[in-house]
Structures are given as C-alpha cells and as structure tokens.
Amino acid sequence: MVLVNKPPMGWNSWNTFGANIDEKMIFETADTMVREGLLECGYEYLVIDDCWQSKTRDENGRLVPDPEKFPHGMKYVADYVHSKGLKFGMYSCVGALTCAEFPGSYNHEFTDAQSFAEWGVDFLKYDFCFRDERIPAEILYRRMGLALANCGRDILLSTSSFGKESTEKWIRTTGASMWRFCGDIFDTWGSIRRITERAIDRAYDNYKGSFLDMDMLVVGMNGKGNVAKDEPALGFEEYKFHFSLWALMGSPLMIGCDIRNMSEDTKRILTNKEVIAISQDTACCQPVICKHPPHEQFVACRMLENGDVALGVFNLSDQASDQWGSWLIPEEFGWTRESGTKLLMCDLWDGTEKYLQNDIIMESGIPPHSCRLFRISLVK
Ligand code: GLA
C-alpha cells in the first residue's frame, strides 16, 4: 500500500481532454512536465482519466486499452512516462461502467489491479458511477483498496465518491491516499465558490495520508477544454484564489490544463514555489477558518512545520473588499500580542515583506474573487 505524507501533485487528462486522449498527447505532456519544470516543482503523477479503454473486455475478462488511442498498450505508455522520471496514473470505477460508460471494475477488482500492476501503474483514480446499489460504497472502495494492496506493486488509491454515503466516516478504512468530497469542478467562478464554501466547512476532514481532494485544478484552462461552461471562464485573480486556497487547505494539486500551451500567467501560478511549499508542508496541520460565510471575506490559516503560519485572506464577493486592517490577522492560530514577538509577513504572490506588532497596518482592498496569501514568521 502507498503511504503519502503530503498532498499528491500531478496532471490529469480529464479537464482539458475528456475522451480526446491518445499516446502522442500523453507523451508530449510528459515531455512538457519535465521541460517546463513542473516535475521539479513536485508535479510527479501523470494521470490518464476515463476513456482510455475499449468498450469490451478481452476473452480473459481483462480490460483492453483502445487500440486507436493507445496502439502500443499501456505498459508502453507507462515505460515512457517512467523514463521521464514521472509516475503513471490510470482510472477506473466501482461500477460495471465508468462515468463515461466504458467497462468499470465491478466484480473485476482483483483482475484489474493485476493488469494495472503489470502495466506499471503507480496511481489509480477510482470513480463512483453505475455502482451496484445493493453494496455500500465503503465495501466497493475497500475491495479495490485490498486488491491494490495485494497486487504486488505500490499503487496509490485516489477515490472519487463525491462525498456520498458519508465518505469521511469510512474512507480511511479503504487505504485511499486522497478522496474527492465534491462533484465535478468547472472553469467558472460559480464552481470555485461552491467547492470553497463546502471545503471550508469540511477542513477538519483533511488528514495526513488521506487528503481531502477538492478536484483537479482549472488554472490555465481559459475557457477551453472539457470543463468549460456557457459562462465566463475564470480570470487571473480567480485562478490565483483557486490555487492559493487548494494549497492552503491541503488538497492534492492535479493540474488540468493543456500544459503544452501554457501562458506565462498560468506558469507563474502553477510554479509558485512558496505557495507549493505551503501545500507540501509535511506537518499537514489542519487549516483554521477564522471568518466564516456568510462573510464574503474569510481568513484561513495553518501552522507549518517550522513554526511559521500560512495565512490567506479570501474575497468571495463580486465587489472589491474595503481596506482591511491588520486586526484581521487573527489570534486564533495562537499568537498573542503579549508574546514578545513581531510577525514578519511575506506576501507569497508579490514578494513584499512587512512587520506587524501592536500597531495597525492598513492594507488595500482585495479585488473581487481574489486573495492575499502570506507566510508569517514569529521574530523576536
Ligand atoms: C466523473 C469524475 C470526473 C471524471 C469523469 C470521467 O465525472 O468526477 O473527475 O473522472 O467522471 O468520466
């Protein structure tokens, strides 16, 4: 079984490509992950989502890759991905069919785990469509968890049960390293807002080794691909909000855009090493949500391994927030004005630094749907 001590990072094909996947695009994506420094930043898993399969199993009951999309089979793809220093992920489902109606792993869990092991898979996203209603979700997930733990290869289990059937109560019995608690993300502000509101209520469900998955990133999609809607796509400030919150909450960071054509803005967000360091902090302390909706502005903070605190101020409103004072820096993370320490606040997006003690510093308003993210150190 795979044990992870920080939220997994990588790239997944679904958000951009949906069913339009093939070997060539996957190889180019693997090349790009290395060339653009994404692997170096920590994005190590390259995951092929749904629609890689043929519509029927072979005569031995084995899953078969679509011969047009993957003419050399999946071991060949895995070997290429591994040759780049990346790890390789695939997708299946608890049901008889996957969400896109290809064969799922129901009643084939142990055979499929064997195939994945033989192909060199390191990560399995396991979805929740077309399931047998007579069997509780937790048993369906435990089946694949047990199959993977006995397949002879370390394969990380990433579950996607949308939080159904009180997933948070049993998910850690399945061996899952990450688990989706929400429906699908889209490249719209409404989608980010919905996931945000649910996630900040569920911050306490995030555990080291079993990370609360807020879904793949839409940063850099710019209205293209498979999760675009008939609404405006997110803009730069909104992508920054999205990435900052996912990092601060300790969600896995799985890129969903077409990285072969990344803009400088997209790259700037996805490769911000200071923000990634918050995400990957191995203390994995749970975030504290200090101002809760219905407030349109909320503060989330999280204690880090070296004693620093990550703190984000997030503006959900459609209006710029008013100027805000440093009194908003909450004492809920444990700091007191009598501690004899000053706070050194480093802004992780613009790089500015300032000290805070008993005086009040006024900060300018935060644009609509945007945020500020700080790393705060206590100094004598
Ligand atoms: C579900 C999942 C998505 C994606 C698709 C594939 O909708 O939530 O992330 O995996 O299935 O069909």
mmCIF file of C-alpha atoms and ligand atoms in Angstrom:
data_model
loop_
_atom_site.group_PDB
_atom_site.id
_atom_site.type_symbol
_atom_site.label_atom_id
_atom_site.label_comp_id
_atom_site.label_asym_id
_atom_site.label_seq_id
_atom_site.Cartn_x
_atom_site.Cartn_y
_atom_site.Cartn_z
ATOM 1 C CA MET A 1 0.000 0.000 0.000
ATOM 2 C CA VAL A 2 1.200 3.516 -0.744
ATOM 3 C CA LEU A 3 1.660 5.870 2.190
ATOM 4 C CA VAL A 4 1.939 9.548 1.358
ATOM 5 C CA ASN A 5 2.815 12.267 3.832
ATOM 6 C CA LYS A 6 1.830 15.267 1.717
ATOM 7 C CA PRO A 7 -0.902 16.033 -0.814
ATOM 8 C CA PRO A 8 -0.181 14.304 -4.155
ATOM 9 C CA MET A 9 0.671 16.570 -7.109
ATOM 10 C CA GLY A 10 0.461 15.887 -10.820
ATOM 11 C CA TRP A 11 -1.504 16.332 -14.023
ATOM 12 C CA ASN A 12 -4.772 14.672 -15.107
ATOM 13 C CA SER A 13 -6.213 14.462 -18.626
ATOM 14 C CA TRP A 14 -9.920 14.973 -17.842
ATOM 15 C CA ASN A 15 -10.381 18.742 -17.522
ATOM 16 C CA THR A 16 -8.914 19.556 -20.901
ATOM 17 C CA PHE A 17 -9.185 16.431 -22.997
ATOM 18 C CA GLY A 18 -12.124 14.327 -21.783
ATOM 19 C CA ALA A 19 -12.346 11.476 -24.299
ATOM 20 C CA ASN A 20 -9.840 13.063 -26.734
ATOM 21 C CA ILE A 21 -6.787 11.348 -25.370
ATOM 22 C CA ASP A 22 -4.045 9.414 -27.132
ATOM 23 C CA GLU A 23 -0.489 8.268 -26.780
ATOM 24 C CA LYS A 24 1.018 11.209 -28.657
ATOM 25 C CA MET A 25 -0.660 13.827 -26.439
ATOM 26 C CA ILE A 26 0.335 11.904 -23.304
ATOM 27 C CA PHE A 27 3.979 11.686 -24.421
ATOM 28 C CA GLU A 28 4.040 15.408 -25.238
ATOM 29 C CA THR A 29 2.531 16.162 -21.838
ATOM 30 C CA ALA A 30 5.175 14.032 -20.119
ATOM 31 C CA ASP A 31 7.902 15.903 -22.018
ATOM 32 C CA THR A 32 6.346 19.237 -21.033
ATOM 33 C CA MET A 33 6.102 18.334 -17.345
ATOM 34 C CA VAL A 34 9.859 17.913 -17.310
ATOM 35 C CA ARG A 35 10.829 20.710 -19.717
ATOM 36 C CA GLU A 36 8.689 23.394 -18.031
ATOM 37 C CA GLY A 37 9.960 22.497 -14.551
ATOM 38 C CA LEU A 38 6.636 21.122 -13.305
ATOM 39 C CA LEU A 39 8.194 17.847 -12.162
ATOM 40 C CA GLU A 40 10.852 19.807 -10.321
ATOM 41 C CA CYS A 41 8.092 21.761 -8.546
ATOM 42 C CA GLY A 42 6.602 18.459 -7.313
ATOM 43 C CA TYR A 43 4.036 17.575 -10.001
ATOM 44 C CA GLU A 44 5.065 13.934 -10.319
ATOM 45 C CA TYR A 45 1.959 11.952 -11.355
ATOM 46 C CA LEU A 46 0.751 11.939 -14.959
ATOM 47 C CA VAL A 47 -2.767 10.505 -14.836
ATOM 48 C CA ILE A 48 -4.893 9.302 -17.744
ATOM 49 C CA ASP A 49 -8.537 9.692 -16.711
ATOM 50 C CA ASP A 50 -11.583 7.962 -18.222
ATOM 51 C CA CYS A 51 -11.989 6.903 -21.907
ATOM 52 C CA TRP A 52 -8.681 5.064 -22.349
ATOM 53 C CA GLN A 53 -10.490 1.683 -22.548
ATOM 54 C CA SER A 54 -12.081 -0.372 -25.309
ATOM 55 C CA LYS A 55 -15.814 -0.900 -24.920
ATOM 56 C CA THR A 56 -15.399 -4.599 -24.105
ATOM 57 C CA ARG A 57 -13.065 -6.764 -22.027
ATOM 58 C CA ASP A 58 -10.972 -9.489 -23.702
ATOM 59 C CA GLU A 59 -11.736 -13.226 -23.548
ATOM 60 C CA ASN A 60 -9.900 -13.462 -20.197
ATOM 61 C CA GLY A 61 -12.010 -10.708 -18.686
ATOM 62 C CA ARG A 62 -9.146 -8.199 -18.822
ATOM 63 C CA LEU A 63 -9.550 -4.510 -19.584
ATOM 64 C CA VAL A 64 -8.220 -3.588 -23.039
ATOM 65 C CA PRO A 65 -6.844 -0.172 -23.995
ATOM 66 C CA ASP A 66 -8.488 1.481 -27.012
ATOM 67 C CA PRO A 67 -6.257 0.328 -29.898
ATOM 68 C CA GLU A 68 -6.603 3.602 -31.784
ATOM 69 C CA LYS A 69 -5.750 5.837 -28.849
ATOM 70 C CA PHE A 70 -3.085 3.591 -27.334
ATOM 71 C CA PRO A 71 -1.881 1.267 -30.143
ATOM 72 C CA HIS A 72 1.146 0.016 -28.175
ATOM 73 C CA GLY A 73 -0.781 -0.701 -24.957
ATOM 74 C CA MET A 74 -0.425 0.872 -21.529
ATOM 75 C CA LYS A 75 2.879 -0.693 -20.458
ATOM 76 C CA TYR A 76 4.491 1.157 -23.352
ATOM 77 C CA VAL A 77 2.945 4.428 -22.136
ATOM 78 C CA ALA A 78 3.973 3.731 -18.529
ATOM 79 C CA ASP A 79 7.554 2.988 -19.632
ATOM 80 C CA TYR A 80 7.747 6.302 -21.462
ATOM 81 C CA VAL A 81 6.303 8.226 -18.507
ATOM 82 C CA HIS A 82 8.728 6.492 -16.128
ATOM 83 C CA SER A 83 11.655 7.235 -18.437
ATOM 84 C CA LYS A 84 10.972 10.929 -17.803
ATOM 85 C CA GLY A 85 11.159 10.439 -14.022
ATOM 86 C CA LEU A 86 7.389 10.744 -13.641
ATOM 87 C CA LYS A 87 4.860 8.373 -12.088
ATOM 88 C CA PHE A 88 1.978 6.963 -14.117
ATOM 89 C CA GLY A 89 -1.708 7.051 -13.192
ATOM 90 C CA MET A 90 -4.842 5.480 -14.658
ATOM 91 C CA TYR A 91 -8.570 5.473 -13.992
ATOM 92 C CA SER A 92 -11.370 3.011 -13.283
ATOM 93 C CA CYS A 93 -14.681 2.921 -11.446
ATOM 94 C CA VAL A 94 -16.563 0.975 -8.738
ATOM 95 C CA GLY A 95 -19.466 0.375 -11.149
ATOM 96 C CA ALA A 96 -19.967 -2.042 -14.026
ATOM 97 C CA LEU A 97 -19.378 1.027 -16.199
ATOM 98 C CA THR A 98 -17.223 4.107 -15.721
ATOM 99 C CA CYS A 99 -18.793 7.568 -15.688
ATOM 100 C CA ALA A 100 -18.199 7.823 -19.459
ATOM 101 C CA GLU A 101 -19.678 4.317 -19.922
ATOM 102 C CA PHE A 102 -16.589 2.226 -20.542
ATOM 103 C CA PRO A 103 -16.138 -1.060 -18.650
ATOM 104 C CA GLY A 104 -15.710 -0.434 -14.897
ATOM 105 C CA SER A 105 -14.043 -2.670 -12.319
ATOM 106 C CA TYR A 106 -17.131 -4.010 -10.524
ATOM 107 C CA ASN A 107 -16.569 -7.706 -9.795
ATOM 108 C CA HIS A 108 -13.219 -7.464 -11.611
ATOM 109 C CA GLU A 109 -11.364 -5.543 -8.915
ATOM 110 C CA PHE A 110 -8.594 -8.098 -8.343
ATOM 111 C CA THR A 111 -8.095 -8.843 -12.061
ATOM 112 C CA ASP A 112 -7.911 -5.152 -12.898
ATOM 113 C CA ALA A 113 -5.490 -4.411 -10.064
ATOM 114 C CA GLN A 114 -3.324 -7.163 -11.550
ATOM 115 C CA SER A 115 -3.452 -5.553 -15.001
ATOM 116 C CA PHE A 116 -2.573 -2.147 -13.557
ATOM 117 C CA ALA A 117 0.377 -3.674 -11.709
ATOM 118 C CA GLU A 118 1.606 -5.457 -14.851
ATOM 119 C CA TRP A 119 1.364 -2.259 -16.867
ATOM 120 C CA GLY A 120 3.428 -0.308 -14.311
ATOM 121 C CA VAL A 121 0.692 1.908 -12.933
ATOM 122 C CA ASP A 122 1.535 3.953 -9.791
ATOM 123 C CA PHE A 123 -1.792 5.728 -9.161
ATOM 124 C CA LEU A 124 -5.438 4.737 -9.659
ATOM 125 C CA LYS A 125 -8.303 7.222 -9.692
ATOM 126 C CA TYR A 126 -11.377 5.207 -8.733
ATOM 127 C CA ASP A 127 -14.729 6.771 -9.591
ATOM 128 C CA PHE A 128 -18.336 6.281 -8.443
ATOM 129 C CA CYS A 129 -20.776 5.825 -11.351
ATOM 130 C CA PHE A 130 -23.074 2.898 -12.268
ATOM 131 C CA ARG A 131 -22.476 1.216 -8.920
ATOM 132 C CA ASP A 132 -24.476 -1.719 -7.592
ATOM 133 C CA GLU A 133 -26.833 -0.015 -5.130
ATOM 134 C CA ARG A 134 -27.098 -3.197 -3.065
ATOM 135 C CA ILE A 135 -23.484 -2.892 -1.952
ATOM 136 C CA PRO A 136 -22.420 0.001 0.297
ATOM 137 C CA ALA A 137 -19.883 2.377 -1.205
ATOM 138 C CA GLU A 138 -17.417 1.644 1.569
ATOM 139 C CA ILE A 139 -17.293 -2.047 0.625
ATOM 140 C CA LEU A 140 -16.818 -1.272 -3.067
ATOM 141 C CA TYR A 141 -13.896 1.016 -2.197
ATOM 142 C CA ARG A 142 -12.417 -1.458 0.299
ATOM 143 C CA ARG A 143 -12.451 -4.104 -2.438
ATOM 144 C CA MET A 144 -10.212 -2.069 -4.701
ATOM 145 C CA GLY A 145 -8.109 -0.935 -1.731
ATOM 146 C CA LEU A 146 -7.473 -4.574 -0.821
ATOM 147 C CA ALA A 147 -6.885 -5.560 -4.454
ATOM 148 C CA LEU A 148 -4.266 -2.829 -4.868
ATOM 149 C CA ALA A 149 -2.586 -3.663 -1.561
ATOM 150 C CA ASN A 150 -2.158 -7.217 -2.851
ATOM 151 C CA CYS A 151 -1.265 -6.628 -6.489
ATOM 152 C CA GLY A 152 2.491 -6.697 -5.994
ATOM 153 C CA ARG A 153 3.067 -3.037 -6.885
ATOM 154 C CA ASP A 154 2.718 0.227 -4.960
ATOM 155 C CA ILE A 155 -0.353 1.886 -6.457
ATOM 156 C CA LEU A 156 -1.794 4.984 -4.809
ATOM 157 C CA LEU A 157 -5.594 4.878 -4.462
ATOM 158 C CA SER A 158 -7.374 8.147 -5.306
ATOM 159 C CA THR A 159 -11.119 7.834 -4.713
ATOM 160 C CA SER A 160 -13.877 9.928 -6.190
ATOM 161 C CA SER A 161 -17.116 9.143 -4.375
ATOM 162 C CA PHE A 162 -18.259 12.802 -4.391
ATOM 163 C CA GLY A 163 -18.583 12.670 -0.566
ATOM 164 C CA LYS A 164 -21.603 10.352 -0.907
ATOM 165 C CA GLU A 165 -22.693 7.985 1.875
ATOM 166 C CA SER A 166 -20.723 9.983 4.489
ATOM 167 C CA THR A 167 -17.422 9.172 2.792
ATOM 168 C CA GLU A 168 -15.491 10.977 5.539
ATOM 169 C CA LYS A 169 -16.565 8.331 8.083
ATOM 170 C CA TRP A 170 -15.127 5.278 6.289
ATOM 171 C CA ILE A 171 -12.671 6.487 3.670
ATOM 172 C CA ARG A 172 -9.662 5.837 5.875
ATOM 173 C CA THR A 173 -10.647 2.143 6.068
ATOM 174 C CA THR A 174 -10.017 1.767 2.331
ATOM 175 C CA GLY A 175 -6.350 2.725 2.074
ATOM 176 C CA ALA A 176 -7.175 5.777 -0.064
ATOM 177 C CA SER A 177 -4.453 8.445 -0.045
ATOM 178 C CA MET A 178 -6.808 11.123 -1.385
ATOM 179 C CA TRP A 179 -10.577 11.338 -1.700
ATOM 180 C CA ARG A 180 -12.942 13.599 -3.590
ATOM 181 C CA PHE A 181 -15.670 15.017 -1.411
ATOM 182 C CA CYS A 182 -17.489 17.090 -4.039
ATOM 183 C CA GLY A 183 -18.966 16.944 -7.538
ATOM 184 C CA ASP A 184 -17.015 17.933 -10.640
ATOM 185 C CA ILE A 185 -15.168 21.215 -10.933
ATOM 186 C CA PHE A 186 -15.811 23.556 -13.880
ATOM 187 C CA ASP A 187 -13.896 26.541 -15.182
ATOM 188 C CA THR A 188 -16.377 29.049 -13.742
ATOM 189 C CA TRP A 189 -16.447 31.221 -10.654
ATOM 190 C CA GLY A 190 -19.712 29.589 -9.506
ATOM 191 C CA SER A 191 -17.961 26.221 -9.378
ATOM 192 C CA ILE A 192 -14.969 27.525 -7.402
ATOM 193 C CA ARG A 193 -17.282 29.307 -4.999
ATOM 194 C CA ARG A 194 -19.400 26.178 -4.400
ATOM 195 C CA ILE A 195 -16.379 23.981 -3.713
ATOM 196 C CA THR A 196 -14.840 26.680 -1.491
ATOM 197 C CA GLU A 197 -17.957 27.026 0.642
ATOM 198 C CA ARG A 198 -18.210 23.281 1.120
ATOM 199 C CA ALA A 199 -14.497 22.766 1.719
ATOM 200 C CA ILE A 200 -14.133 25.382 4.429
ATOM 201 C CA ASP A 201 -16.890 23.624 6.338
ATOM 202 C CA ARG A 202 -15.015 20.359 5.973
ATOM 203 C CA ALA A 203 -11.449 21.477 6.732
ATOM 204 C CA TYR A 204 -11.398 19.113 9.724
ATOM 205 C CA ASP A 205 -11.908 16.102 7.410
ATOM 206 C CA ASN A 206 -8.466 16.523 5.883
ATOM 207 C CA TYR A 207 -5.963 14.034 7.305
ATOM 208 C CA LYS A 208 -2.305 13.445 6.694
ATOM 209 C CA GLY A 209 -2.064 10.435 4.381
ATOM 210 C CA SER A 210 -5.740 10.658 3.384
ATOM 211 C CA PHE A 211 -6.106 14.054 1.789
ATOM 212 C CA LEU A 212 -9.391 15.832 1.084
ATOM 213 C CA ASP A 213 -9.495 16.257 -2.694
ATOM 214 C CA MET A 214 -11.164 19.465 -3.872
ATOM 215 C CA ASP A 215 -10.862 18.218 -7.505
ATOM 216 C CA MET A 216 -8.398 18.875 -10.287
ATOM 217 C CA LEU A 217 -7.184 22.421 -10.905
ATOM 218 C CA VAL A 218 -8.752 24.542 -13.638
ATOM 219 C CA VAL A 219 -5.904 27.079 -13.542
ATOM 220 C CA GLY A 220 -4.946 27.973 -17.113
ATOM 221 C CA MET A 221 -7.962 26.432 -18.821
ATOM 222 C CA ASN A 222 -9.051 29.889 -20.008
ATOM 223 C CA GLY A 223 -12.470 28.669 -21.129
ATOM 224 C CA LYS A 224 -11.139 25.819 -23.263
ATOM 225 C CA GLY A 225 -11.475 22.063 -22.895
ATOM 226 C CA ASN A 226 -13.863 19.659 -21.338
ATOM 227 C CA VAL A 227 -14.977 21.563 -18.217
ATOM 228 C CA ALA A 228 -15.854 24.873 -19.871
ATOM 229 C CA LYS A 229 -19.436 26.072 -19.421
ATOM 230 C CA ASP A 230 -21.612 28.580 -21.137
ATOM 231 C CA GLU A 231 -20.395 31.182 -18.617
ATOM 232 C CA PRO A 232 -17.242 33.271 -18.402
ATOM 233 C CA ALA A 233 -14.102 31.323 -17.605
ATOM 234 C CA LEU A 234 -12.009 32.316 -14.617
ATOM 235 C CA GLY A 235 -9.504 35.154 -14.907
ATOM 236 C CA PHE A 236 -6.024 35.556 -13.412
ATOM 237 C CA GLU A 237 -7.136 36.751 -9.947
ATOM 238 C CA GLU A 238 -9.678 33.942 -9.719
ATOM 239 C CA TYR A 239 -7.105 31.316 -10.713
ATOM 240 C CA LYS A 240 -4.818 32.756 -8.033
ATOM 241 C CA PHE A 241 -7.633 32.473 -5.456
ATOM 242 C CA HIS A 242 -8.270 28.872 -6.565
ATOM 243 C CA PHE A 243 -4.630 27.780 -6.419
ATOM 244 C CA SER A 244 -3.949 29.561 -3.106
ATOM 245 C CA LEU A 245 -6.970 28.008 -1.420
ATOM 246 C CA TRP A 246 -6.307 24.486 -2.722
ATOM 247 C CA ALA A 247 -2.712 24.775 -1.438
ATOM 248 C CA LEU A 248 -3.664 26.209 1.950
ATOM 249 C CA MET A 249 -6.409 23.637 2.515
ATOM 250 C CA GLY A 250 -4.008 20.759 1.780
ATOM 251 C CA SER A 251 -5.900 19.492 -1.264
ATOM 252 C CA PRO A 252 -3.978 17.451 -3.836
ATOM 253 C CA LEU A 253 -2.774 19.671 -6.697
ATOM 254 C CA MET A 254 -3.558 17.985 -10.007
ATOM 255 C CA ILE A 255 -3.136 20.289 -12.999
ATOM 256 C CA GLY A 256 -5.951 20.068 -15.550
ATOM 257 C CA CYS A 257 -4.970 22.497 -18.309
ATOM 258 C CA ASP A 258 -3.128 21.773 -21.552
ATOM 259 C CA ILE A 259 0.376 22.431 -20.282
ATOM 260 C CA ARG A 260 1.812 22.162 -23.809
ATOM 261 C CA ASN A 261 0.375 25.642 -24.405
ATOM 262 C CA MET A 262 0.715 27.318 -21.011
ATOM 263 C CA SER A 263 0.707 31.114 -20.861
ATOM 264 C CA GLU A 264 3.235 32.929 -18.662
ATOM 265 C CA ASP A 265 0.416 33.770 -16.207
ATOM 266 C CA THR A 266 -0.557 30.122 -15.914
ATOM 267 C CA LYS A 267 3.018 29.063 -15.389
ATOM 268 C CA ARG A 268 3.520 31.777 -12.795
ATOM 269 C CA ILE A 269 0.624 30.428 -10.748
ATOM 270 C CA LEU A 270 1.344 26.722 -11.103
ATOM 271 C CA THR A 271 5.059 27.052 -10.342
ATOM 272 C CA ASN A 272 4.909 29.447 -7.397
ATOM 273 C CA LYS A 273 7.310 27.533 -5.151
ATOM 274 C CA GLU A 274 6.383 29.419 -1.970
ATOM 275 C CA VAL A 275 2.724 28.537 -2.404
ATOM 276 C CA ILE A 276 3.610 24.945 -3.252
ATOM 277 C CA ALA A 277 5.720 24.796 -0.072
ATOM 278 C CA ILE A 278 2.561 25.582 1.941
ATOM 279 C CA SER A 279 0.693 22.793 0.159
ATOM 280 C CA GLN A 280 3.510 20.318 0.701
ATOM 281 C CA ASP A 281 4.290 21.199 4.329
ATOM 282 C CA THR A 282 4.702 17.790 5.926
ATOM 283 C CA ALA A 283 3.229 18.789 9.286
ATOM 284 C CA CYS A 284 -0.123 18.667 7.444
ATOM 285 C CA CYS A 285 -1.804 20.651 10.240
ATOM 286 C CA GLN A 286 -5.446 21.248 9.524
ATOM 287 C CA PRO A 287 -6.372 24.750 8.430
ATOM 288 C CA VAL A 288 -8.309 27.039 10.765
ATOM 289 C CA ILE A 289 -11.115 29.002 9.150
ATOM 290 C CA CYS A 290 -11.378 32.212 11.111
ATOM 291 C CA LYS A 291 -14.151 34.163 9.442
ATOM 292 C CA HIS A 292 -16.862 32.005 8.092
ATOM 293 C CA PRO A 293 -19.520 32.672 5.472
ATOM 294 C CA PRO A 294 -21.973 34.407 5.256
ATOM 295 C CA HIS A 295 -18.980 36.776 5.491
ATOM 296 C CA GLU A 296 -17.895 37.394 1.930
ATOM 297 C CA GLN A 297 -14.317 37.693 3.096
ATOM 298 C CA PHE A 298 -12.804 34.902 5.139
ATOM 299 C CA VAL A 299 -9.420 34.146 6.624
ATOM 300 C CA ALA A 300 -7.856 30.693 6.632
ATOM 301 C CA CYS A 301 -4.579 29.895 8.350
ATOM 302 C CA ARG A 302 -2.456 26.873 9.009
ATOM 303 C CA MET A 303 0.509 26.166 11.254
ATOM 304 C CA LEU A 304 3.599 24.944 9.414
ATOM 305 C CA GLU A 305 6.318 22.504 10.374
ATOM 306 C CA ASN A 306 8.934 25.175 11.191
ATOM 307 C CA GLY A 307 6.562 27.191 13.376
ATOM 308 C CA ASP A 308 5.551 29.656 10.669
ATOM 309 C CA VAL A 309 1.892 30.200 9.813
ATOM 310 C CA ALA A 310 0.366 30.332 6.327
ATOM 311 C CA LEU A 311 -2.477 32.813 6.195
ATOM 312 C CA GLY A 312 -4.840 33.637 3.367
ATOM 313 C CA VAL A 313 -7.449 36.384 3.150
ATOM 314 C CA PHE A 314 -10.012 35.390 0.531
ATOM 315 C CA ASN A 315 -12.625 37.662 -1.012
ATOM 316 C CA LEU A 316 -15.603 35.697 -2.337
ATOM 317 C CA SER A 317 -17.551 38.849 -3.091
ATOM 318 C CA ASP A 318 -18.267 40.298 -6.517
ATOM 319 C CA GLN A 319 -17.036 43.661 -5.146
ATOM 320 C CA ALA A 320 -13.530 44.669 -4.140
ATOM 321 C CA SER A 321 -13.251 44.479 -0.373
ATOM 322 C CA ASP A 322 -12.736 47.654 1.631
ATOM 323 C CA GLN A 323 -9.350 48.450 3.012
ATOM 324 C CA TRP A 324 -8.653 45.989 5.767
ATOM 325 C CA GLY A 325 -6.625 46.440 8.892
ATOM 326 C CA SER A 326 -4.100 44.095 10.389
ATOM 327 C CA TRP A 327 -6.591 43.485 13.213
ATOM 328 C CA LEU A 328 -7.967 40.966 10.793
ATOM 329 C CA ILE A 329 -4.865 38.897 11.442
ATOM 330 C CA PRO A 330 -6.494 36.523 13.824
ATOM 331 C CA GLU A 331 -5.205 35.336 17.168
ATOM 332 C CA GLU A 332 -6.951 32.029 16.577
ATOM 333 C CA PHE A 333 -3.724 30.483 15.349
ATOM 334 C CA GLY A 334 -2.244 31.012 18.778
ATOM 335 C CA TRP A 335 -0.269 34.236 18.550
ATOM 336 C CA THR A 336 -0.781 36.806 21.244
ATOM 337 C CA ARG A 337 0.221 40.439 21.264
ATOM 338 C CA GLU A 338 1.898 39.739 24.617
ATOM 339 C CA SER A 339 4.142 37.021 23.144
ATOM 340 C CA GLY A 340 7.039 39.404 22.763
ATOM 341 C CA THR A 341 7.240 38.531 19.079
ATOM 342 C CA LYS A 342 6.663 40.510 15.943
ATOM 343 C CA LEU A 343 5.100 38.949 12.896
ATOM 344 C CA LEU A 344 7.112 39.057 9.691
ATOM 345 C CA MET A 345 4.548 38.784 6.903
ATOM 346 C CA CYS A 346 5.767 37.716 3.449
ATOM 347 C CA ASP A 347 3.238 38.083 0.647
ATOM 348 C CA LEU A 348 3.605 34.923 -1.447
ATOM 349 C CA TRP A 349 2.273 36.500 -4.631
ATOM 350 C CA ASP A 350 4.009 39.878 -4.761
ATOM 351 C CA GLY A 351 7.051 39.063 -2.624
ATOM 352 C CA THR A 352 6.668 42.064 -0.297
ATOM 353 C CA GLU A 353 7.527 41.759 3.393
ATOM 354 C CA LYS A 354 6.407 43.742 6.395
ATOM 355 C CA TYR A 355 6.492 43.542 10.179
ATOM 356 C CA LEU A 356 3.488 43.652 12.432
ATOM 357 C CA GLN A 357 3.428 44.140 16.192
ATOM 358 C CA ASN A 358 0.913 46.193 18.118
ATOM 359 C CA ASP A 359 0.446 48.858 15.517
ATOM 360 C CA ILE A 360 -2.282 48.665 12.957
ATOM 361 C CA ILE A 361 -1.295 48.456 9.326
ATOM 362 C CA MET A 362 -3.916 49.221 6.722
ATOM 363 C CA GLU A 363 -3.933 47.011 3.657
ATOM 364 C CA SER A 364 -5.568 47.930 0.397
ATOM 365 C CA GLY A 365 -8.827 46.247 -0.580
ATOM 366 C CA ILE A 366 -8.748 42.849 -2.227
ATOM 367 C CA PRO A 367 -10.150 42.665 -5.764
ATOM 368 C CA PRO A 368 -13.333 40.642 -6.308
ATOM 369 C CA HIS A 369 -12.753 36.861 -6.256
ATOM 370 C CA SER A 370 -9.130 37.324 -5.265
ATOM 371 C CA CYS A 371 -6.919 36.771 -2.244
ATOM 372 C CA ARG A 372 -3.734 37.613 -0.397
ATOM 373 C CA LEU A 373 -1.567 34.769 0.812
ATOM 374 C CA PHE A 374 1.152 35.226 3.430
ATOM 375 C CA ARG A 375 3.778 33.183 5.159
ATOM 376 C CA ILE A 376 4.130 34.604 8.663
ATOM 377 C CA SER A 377 7.189 34.096 10.859
ATOM 378 C CA LEU A 378 7.395 34.987 14.551
ATOM 379 C CA VAL A 379 10.501 37.045 15.224
ATOM 380 C CA LYS A 380 11.938 38.367 18.500
HETATM 381 C C1 GLA B 1 -16.577 11.831 -13.111
HETATM 382 C C2 GLA B 1 -15.407 12.425 -12.318
HETATM 383 C C3 GLA B 1 -14.541 13.261 -13.221
HETATM 384 C C4 GLA B 1 -14.037 12.410 -14.388
HETATM 385 C C5 GLA B 1 -15.213 11.791 -15.125
HETATM 386 C C6 GLA B 1 -14.785 10.776 -16.155
HETATM 387 O O1 GLA B 1 -17.457 12.814 -13.539
HETATM 388 O O2 GLA B 1 -15.871 13.200 -11.244
HETATM 389 O O3 GLA B 1 -13.445 13.806 -12.496
HETATM 390 O O4 GLA B 1 -13.186 11.415 -13.891
HETATM 391 O O5 GLA B 1 -16.092 11.109 -14.236
HETATM 392 O O6 GLA B 1 -15.857 10.179 -16.826
#
